[in-house]
PDB file of C-alpha atoms in Angstrom:
ATOM      1  CA  MET A   1      -7.134 -24.737 -10.930  1.00 47.00           C
ATOM      2  CA  THR A   2      -5.579 -23.396  -7.717  1.00 46.00           C
ATOM      3  CA  ARG A   3      -6.133 -19.860  -8.966  1.00 47.00           C
ATOM      4  CA  TYR A   4      -9.883 -20.485  -9.199  1.00 47.00           C
ATOM      5  CA  ALA A   5     -10.016 -22.241  -5.842  1.00 48.00           C
ATOM      6  CA  LEU A   6      -8.324 -19.313  -4.083  1.00 45.00           C
ATOM      7  CA  GLY A   7     -10.595 -16.682  -5.660  1.00 45.00           C
ATOM      8  CA  PRO A   8     -13.493 -17.158  -3.195  1.00 45.00           C
ATOM      9  CA  PHE A   9     -11.017 -17.070  -0.290  1.00 41.00           C
ATOM     10  CA  PHE A  10      -9.649 -13.667  -1.311  1.00 40.00           C
ATOM     11  CA  ILE A  11     -13.149 -12.304  -1.934  1.00 45.00           C
ATOM     12  CA  ALA A  12     -14.211 -13.486   1.525  1.00 43.00           C
ATOM     13  CA  LEU A  13     -11.079 -11.928   3.047  1.00 40.00           C
ATOM     14  CA  CYS A  14     -11.810  -8.570   1.408  1.00 45.00           C
ATOM     15  CA  ILE A  15     -15.466  -8.678   2.467  1.00 42.00           C
ATOM     16  CA  GLN A  16     -14.405  -9.463   6.037  1.00 42.00           C
ATOM     17  CA  ARG A  17     -11.980  -6.528   5.984  1.00 44.00           C
ATOM     18  CA  CYS A  18     -14.737  -4.257   4.637  1.00 44.00           C
ATOM     19  CA  TYR A  19     -17.012  -5.201   7.536  1.00 42.00           C
ATOM     20  CA  VAL A  20     -14.198  -4.406   9.960  1.00 42.00           C
ATOM     21  CA  ALA A  21     -13.616  -1.063   8.219  1.00 44.00           C
ATOM     22  CA  GLU A  22     -17.349  -0.329   8.352  1.00 45.00           C
ATOM     23  CA  SER A  23     -17.413  -0.901  12.118  1.00 45.00           C
ATOM     24  CA  ILE A  24     -14.417   1.424  12.492  1.00 46.00           C
ATOM     25  CA  ALA A  25     -16.219   4.057  10.397  1.00 45.00           C
ATOM     26  CA  THR A  26     -19.190   4.102  12.763  1.00 56.00           C
ATOM     27  CA  THR A  27     -16.904   5.232  15.607  1.00 76.00           C
ATOM     28  CA  CYS A  28     -15.694   8.317  13.721  1.00 83.00           C
ATOM     29  CA  ASP A  29     -17.331  11.565  14.862  1.00 84.00           C
ATOM     30  CA  PRO A  30     -17.691  13.922  11.847  1.00 80.00           C
ATOM     31  CA  ASN A  31     -17.935  16.894  14.223  1.00 83.00           C
ATOM     32  CA  LYS A  32     -14.425  16.165  15.522  1.00 82.00           C
ATOM     33  CA  CYS A  33     -12.918  14.880  12.282  1.00 81.00           C
ATOM     34  CA  ARG A  34     -12.850  17.719   9.727  1.00 74.00           C
ATOM     35  CA  SER A  35     -11.004  18.172   6.448  1.00 69.00           C
ATOM     36  CA  ARG A  36      -9.328  21.368   7.662  1.00 70.00           C
ATOM     37  CA  ASP A  37      -7.627  19.182  10.294  1.00 72.00           C
ATOM     38  CA  ASN A  38      -6.530  16.721   7.592  1.00 71.00           C
ATOM     39  CA  CYS A  39      -9.120  14.228   8.812  1.00 78.00           C
ATOM     40  CA  ALA A  40     -12.099  12.564   7.143  1.00 76.00           C
ATOM     41  CA  CYS A  41     -14.425   9.850   8.356  1.00 80.00           C
ATOM     42  CA  MET A  42     -14.851   6.860   6.060  1.00 78.00           C
ATOM     43  CA  SER A  43     -17.753   7.290   3.677  1.00 77.00           C
ATOM     44  CA  THR A  44     -19.152   5.937   0.443  1.00 78.00           C
ATOM     45  CA  LYS A  45     -20.246   9.467  -0.540  1.00 78.00           C
ATOM     46  CA  PRO A  46     -18.083  11.906  -2.535  1.00 79.00           C
ATOM     47  CA  PRO A  47     -16.265  14.548  -0.461  1.00 73.00           C
ATOM     48  CA  GLY A  48     -17.399  18.160  -0.359  1.00 74.00           C
ATOM     49  CA  ASN A  49     -20.918  17.316  -1.566  1.00 77.00           C
ATOM     50  CA  LEU A  50     -19.614  16.793  -5.110  1.00 82.00           C
ATOM     51  CA  ASN A  51     -21.816  15.029  -7.639  1.00 85.00           C
ATOM     52  CA  VAL A  52     -20.702  11.529  -8.526  1.00 83.00           C
ATOM     53  CA  SER A  53     -20.579  12.553 -12.198  1.00 83.00           C
ATOM     54  CA  ASP A  54     -18.037  15.285 -11.334  1.00 79.00           C
ATOM     55  CA  MET A  55     -15.678  12.938  -9.492  1.00 77.00           C
ATOM     56  CA  PRO A  56     -12.492  11.945 -11.318  1.00 74.00           C
ATOM     57  CA  GLN A  57     -11.766   8.263 -11.672  1.00 72.00           C
ATOM     58  CA  PHE A  58      -8.554   7.040 -10.121  1.00 75.00           C
ATOM     59  CA  VAL A  59      -6.941   3.799 -11.155  1.00 78.00           C
ATOM     60  CA  MET A  60      -4.081   2.706  -8.956  1.00 83.00           C
ATOM     61  CA  LEU A  61      -1.606   0.106 -10.131  1.00 87.00           C
ATOM     62  CA  THR A  62       0.033  -1.608  -7.179  1.00 91.00           C
ATOM     63  CA  PHE A  63       2.302  -4.610  -6.813  1.00 92.00           C
ATOM     64  CA  ASP A  64       3.373  -6.496  -3.679  1.00 91.00           C
ATOM     65  CA  ASP A  65       6.555  -8.230  -2.582  1.00 91.00           C
ATOM     66  CA  ALA A  66       9.867  -8.784  -4.348  1.00 91.00           C
ATOM     67  CA  ILE A  67      11.004  -6.916  -7.429  1.00 94.00           C
ATOM     68  CA  ARG A  68      12.941  -9.461  -9.462  1.00 95.00           C
ATOM     69  CA  GLU A  69      14.337  -9.811 -12.953  1.00 96.00           C
ATOM     70  CA  GLN A  70      11.569 -12.321 -13.759  1.00 96.00           C
ATOM     71  CA  ASN A  71       8.980  -9.507 -13.482  1.00 94.00           C
ATOM     72  CA  MET A  72      10.912  -6.705 -15.127  1.00 95.00           C
ATOM     73  CA  GLU A  73       9.957  -7.365 -18.753  1.00 93.00           C
ATOM     74  CA  PHE A  74       6.301  -6.916 -17.774  1.00 93.00           C
ATOM     75  CA  TYR A  75       7.010  -3.815 -15.640  1.00 93.00           C
ATOM     76  CA  ARG A  76       9.138  -2.222 -18.369  1.00 91.00           C
ATOM     77  CA  LYS A  77       6.428  -2.738 -21.000  1.00 88.00           C
ATOM     78  CA  LEU A  78       3.673  -1.517 -18.694  1.00 87.00           C
ATOM     79  CA  LEU A  79       5.507   1.588 -17.504  1.00 86.00           C
ATOM     80  CA  ASP A  80       7.518   2.421 -20.646  1.00 81.00           C
ATOM     81  CA  PRO A  81       7.629   6.250 -20.721  1.00 73.00           C
ATOM     82  CA  GLY A  82       7.463   6.251 -24.521  1.00 70.00           C
ATOM     83  CA  ARG A  83       4.146   4.429 -24.823  1.00 67.00           C
ATOM     84  CA  SER A  84       2.247   4.242 -21.522  1.00 63.00           C
ATOM     85  CA  ARG A  85       0.530   7.543 -20.913  1.00 67.00           C
ATOM     86  CA  ASN A  86      -2.393   8.810 -18.908  1.00 67.00           C
ATOM     87  CA  ARG A  87      -4.949   9.925 -21.485  1.00 65.00           C
ATOM     88  CA  ALA A  88      -6.335  12.663 -19.250  1.00 69.00           C
ATOM     89  CA  ASN A  89      -3.118  14.599 -18.710  1.00 73.00           C
ATOM     90  CA  GLY A  90      -0.485  13.002 -20.949  1.00 73.00           C
ATOM     91  CA  CYS A  91       1.750  12.043 -18.032  1.00 77.00           C
ATOM     92  CA  ASN A  92       3.637   8.780 -17.956  1.00 78.00           C
ATOM     93  CA  MET A  93       1.924   5.914 -16.180  1.00 82.00           C
ATOM     94  CA  ALA A  94       3.329   4.926 -12.832  1.00 87.00           C
ATOM     95  CA  ALA A  95       2.636   2.291 -10.219  1.00 91.00           C
ATOM     96  CA  THR A  96       3.269   1.825  -6.525  1.00 95.00           C
ATOM     97  CA  PHE A  97       5.430  -1.120  -5.549  1.00 96.00           C
ATOM     98  CA  PHE A  98       5.002  -2.378  -1.970  1.00 95.00           C
ATOM     99  CA  VAL A  99       8.405  -4.007  -1.515  1.00 95.00           C
ATOM    100  CA  SER A 100       9.489  -6.764   0.844  1.00 93.00           C
ATOM    101  CA  ALA A 101      13.135  -7.762   1.190  1.00 92.00           C
ATOM    102  CA  GLY A 102      13.053 -11.451   0.293  1.00 89.00           C
ATOM    103  CA  TYR A 103      14.341 -12.054  -3.261  1.00 93.00           C
ATOM    104  CA  THR A 104      14.300  -8.321  -4.094  1.00 94.00           C
ATOM    105  CA  ASP A 105      16.961  -7.007  -6.465  1.00 97.00           C
ATOM    106  CA  TYR A 106      17.523  -3.470  -5.181  1.00 97.00           C
ATOM    107  CA  SER A 107      19.141  -2.316  -8.437  1.00 97.00           C
ATOM    108  CA  LEU A 108      15.794  -3.025 -10.120  1.00 97.00           C
ATOM    109  CA  VAL A 109      13.956  -1.129  -7.375  1.00 97.00           C
ATOM    110  CA  TYR A 110      16.230   1.820  -8.168  1.00 97.00           C
ATOM    111  CA  GLU A 111      15.368   1.502 -11.877  1.00 95.00           C
ATOM    112  CA  ILE A 112      11.621   1.452 -11.224  1.00 94.00           C
ATOM    113  CA  HIS A 113      11.828   4.429  -8.862  1.00 95.00           C
ATOM    114  CA  SER A 114      13.982   6.419 -11.279  1.00 92.00           C
ATOM    115  CA  VAL A 115      11.302   6.300 -14.015  1.00 88.00           C
ATOM    116  CA  GLY A 116       8.638   7.743 -11.712  1.00 89.00           C
ATOM    117  CA  SER A 117       6.962   4.888  -9.881  1.00 92.00           C
ATOM    118  CA  LYS A 118       6.481   5.025  -6.133  1.00 95.00           C
ATOM    119  CA  ILE A 119       8.173   2.631  -3.759  1.00 97.00           C
ATOM    120  CA  ALA A 120       6.406   1.746  -0.518  1.00 96.00           C
ATOM    121  CA  ILE A 121       6.851  -0.811   2.257  1.00 94.00           C
ATOM    122  CA  HIS A 122       5.417  -4.321   2.511  1.00 92.00           C
ATOM    123  CA  SER A 123       7.738  -5.436   5.385  1.00 89.00           C
ATOM    124  CA  ILE A 124      11.128  -7.056   5.470  1.00 89.00           C
ATOM    125  CA  THR A 125       9.944 -10.619   5.807  1.00 84.00           C
ATOM    126  CA  SER A 126       6.310 -10.792   4.615  1.00 74.00           C
ATOM    127  CA  ARG A 127       6.370 -14.015   6.595  1.00 71.00           C
ATOM    128  CA  HIS A 128       3.964 -16.053   8.676  1.00 64.00           C
ATOM    129  CA  ARG A 129       1.421 -16.756   5.960  1.00 63.00           C
ATOM    130  CA  ASP A 130       0.352 -19.834   7.933  1.00 66.00           C
ATOM    131  CA  ASN A 131       0.037 -17.893  11.190  1.00 70.00           C
ATOM    132  CA  LEU A 132      -1.696 -14.552  10.597  1.00 75.00           C
ATOM    133  CA  THR A 133      -1.988 -13.983  14.341  1.00 80.00           C
ATOM    134  CA  TYR A 134       1.703 -13.024  14.168  1.00 82.00           C
ATOM    135  CA  TRP A 135       0.763  -9.831  12.295  1.00 83.00           C
ATOM    136  CA  ARG A 136      -2.388  -9.221  14.321  1.00 83.00           C
ATOM    137  CA  ALA A 137      -0.474  -9.350  17.619  1.00 85.00           C
ATOM    138  CA  LEU A 138       2.721  -7.544  16.568  1.00 87.00           C
ATOM    139  CA  ASP A 139       3.683  -4.630  18.825  1.00 92.00           C
ATOM    140  CA  VAL A 140       5.026  -1.216  17.750  1.00 94.00           C
ATOM    141  CA  ALA A 141       8.665  -2.363  17.966  1.00 94.00           C
ATOM    142  CA  GLY A 142       7.889  -5.376  15.778  1.00 92.00           C
ATOM    143  CA  TRP A 143       6.192  -3.249  13.116  1.00 92.00           C
ATOM    144  CA  GLU A 144       9.091  -0.811  13.261  1.00 95.00           C
ATOM    145  CA  ALA A 145      11.609  -3.610  12.702  1.00 94.00           C
ATOM    146  CA  GLU A 146       9.618  -4.841   9.694  1.00 92.00           C
ATOM    147  CA  PHE A 147       8.738  -1.502   8.053  1.00 94.00           C
ATOM    148  CA  VAL A 148      11.467   0.944   9.053  1.00 96.00           C
ATOM    149  CA  GLY A 149      13.979  -1.853   8.559  1.00 95.00           C
ATOM    150  CA  GLU A 150      12.795  -2.285   4.963  1.00 96.00           C
ATOM    151  CA  ARG A 151      12.903   1.486   4.410  1.00 97.00           C
ATOM    152  CA  ASP A 152      16.524   1.424   5.606  1.00 97.00           C
ATOM    153  CA  LEU A 153      17.308  -1.327   3.071  1.00 97.00           C
ATOM    154  CA  LEU A 154      15.673   0.726   0.297  1.00 97.00           C
ATOM    155  CA  ARG A 155      17.779   3.744   1.272  1.00 98.00           C
ATOM    156  CA  ASP A 156      21.032   1.792   1.546  1.00 98.00           C
ATOM    157  CA  TYR A 157      20.718  -0.531  -1.463  1.00 97.00           C
ATOM    158  CA  ALA A 158      18.291   1.174  -3.889  1.00 97.00           C
ATOM    159  CA  LEU A 159      19.421   4.723  -3.021  1.00 98.00           C
ATOM    160  CA  ILE A 160      15.856   5.868  -2.360  1.00 97.00           C
ATOM    161  CA  PRO A 161      15.651   8.667   0.225  1.00 97.00           C
ATOM    162  CA  ASP A 162      13.586   7.930   3.334  1.00 96.00           C
ATOM    163  CA  GLU A 163      11.282  10.863   2.543  1.00 95.00           C
ATOM    164  CA  ASP A 164      10.297   9.205  -0.763  1.00 96.00           C
ATOM    165  CA  VAL A 165       9.074   6.062   1.024  1.00 96.00           C
ATOM    166  CA  ILE A 166       5.853   7.213   2.682  1.00 95.00           C
ATOM    167  CA  GLY A 167       3.396   4.357   2.126  1.00 94.00           C
ATOM    168  CA  ALA A 168       2.899   0.950   3.668  1.00 93.00           C
ATOM    169  CA  ARG A 169       0.839  -2.189   3.170  1.00 91.00           C
ATOM    170  CA  ALA A 170       0.727  -4.848   5.862  1.00 86.00           C
ATOM    171  CA  PRO A 171       1.434  -8.418   4.781  1.00 85.00           C
ATOM    172  CA  TYR A 172      -1.790 -10.293   4.044  1.00 81.00           C
ATOM    173  CA  LEU A 173      -3.603  -6.985   4.789  1.00 82.00           C
ATOM    174  CA  GLU A 174      -3.251  -7.786   8.515  1.00 79.00           C
ATOM    175  CA  SER A 175      -2.576  -4.373  10.029  1.00 76.00           C
ATOM    176  CA  GLY A 176      -3.015  -5.640  13.547  1.00 72.00           C
ATOM    177  CA  ASN A 177      -4.414  -4.023  16.636  1.00 73.00           C
ATOM    178  CA  GLY A 178      -3.435  -0.403  16.058  1.00 84.00           C
ATOM    179  CA  SER A 179       0.268  -0.918  16.684  1.00 89.00           C
ATOM    180  CA  ALA A 180       1.015  -0.663  12.966  1.00 89.00           C
ATOM    181  CA  TYR A 181      -0.649   2.760  12.766  1.00 89.00           C
ATOM    182  CA  THR A 182       1.177   3.995  15.854  1.00 92.00           C
ATOM    183  CA  MET A 183       4.468   2.925  14.272  1.00 92.00           C
ATOM    184  CA  MET A 184       3.568   4.574  10.941  1.00 92.00           C
ATOM    185  CA  ARG A 185       2.677   7.843  12.620  1.00 93.00           C
ATOM    186  CA  GLN A 186       5.881   7.811  14.695  1.00 95.00           C
ATOM    187  CA  ASN A 187       8.080   7.088  11.666  1.00 96.00           C
ATOM    188  CA  GLY A 188       6.787   9.455   9.000  1.00 94.00           C
ATOM    189  CA  PHE A 189       4.607   7.136   6.940  1.00 94.00           C
ATOM    190  CA  VAL A 190       1.781   9.105   5.336  1.00 93.00           C
ATOM    191  CA  TYR A 191      -0.603   6.409   4.127  1.00 90.00           C
ATOM    192  CA  ASP A 192      -1.562   2.783   4.597  1.00 89.00           C
ATOM    193  CA  SER A 193      -2.912   0.563   1.836  1.00 88.00           C
ATOM    194  CA  SER A 194      -3.973  -2.385   3.981  1.00 85.00           C
ATOM    195  CA  LEU A 195      -7.669  -1.803   4.587  1.00 76.00           C
ATOM    196  CA  CYS A 196     -10.402  -2.693   2.128  1.00 64.00           C
ATOM    197  CA  ILE A 197     -12.991   0.105   2.121  1.00 60.00           C
ATOM    198  CA  GLU A 198     -16.176   0.203   0.063  1.00 48.00           C
TER     199      GLU A 198
END
């Protein structure tokens, strides 16, 4: 029953985030933000004037938080190199795991990474569910402690090189007031998966 009660909450949260993203998109100047500069304004239209029918479909499998033995049977079946293949190119399926430290078994993170899935950051603590203003008000040093600290744990305990950990997702999709993006840029993160965009 709880699952059904929380559904409208998460839909409302995503819609709210989309409205925020839409307001951010209106401040982007397409004359200053060009693809040759590795920049693109948010849009619901295909890039490069491509037809919608010519656009490939991307399906991203992502998981948040701890990687634990309780989940591994599912992950192993889903990502089994012998049976899970992309029909378009024959490659093995992979997922991105946004890892937080609490309850994570780093030997299992190593296993998942070694079969081709991506490992990204979801913070050390993933805490303060009851006080989301914590994430909204966090400064650059706070984001660095949470994200770079988790990347250090992944390097030290799962043996994943820093350069392989290039993505991040803020807890509860609360990427704050710009401090998170400043920290990501300063610390070699390439992408963020926190915003909901149409």
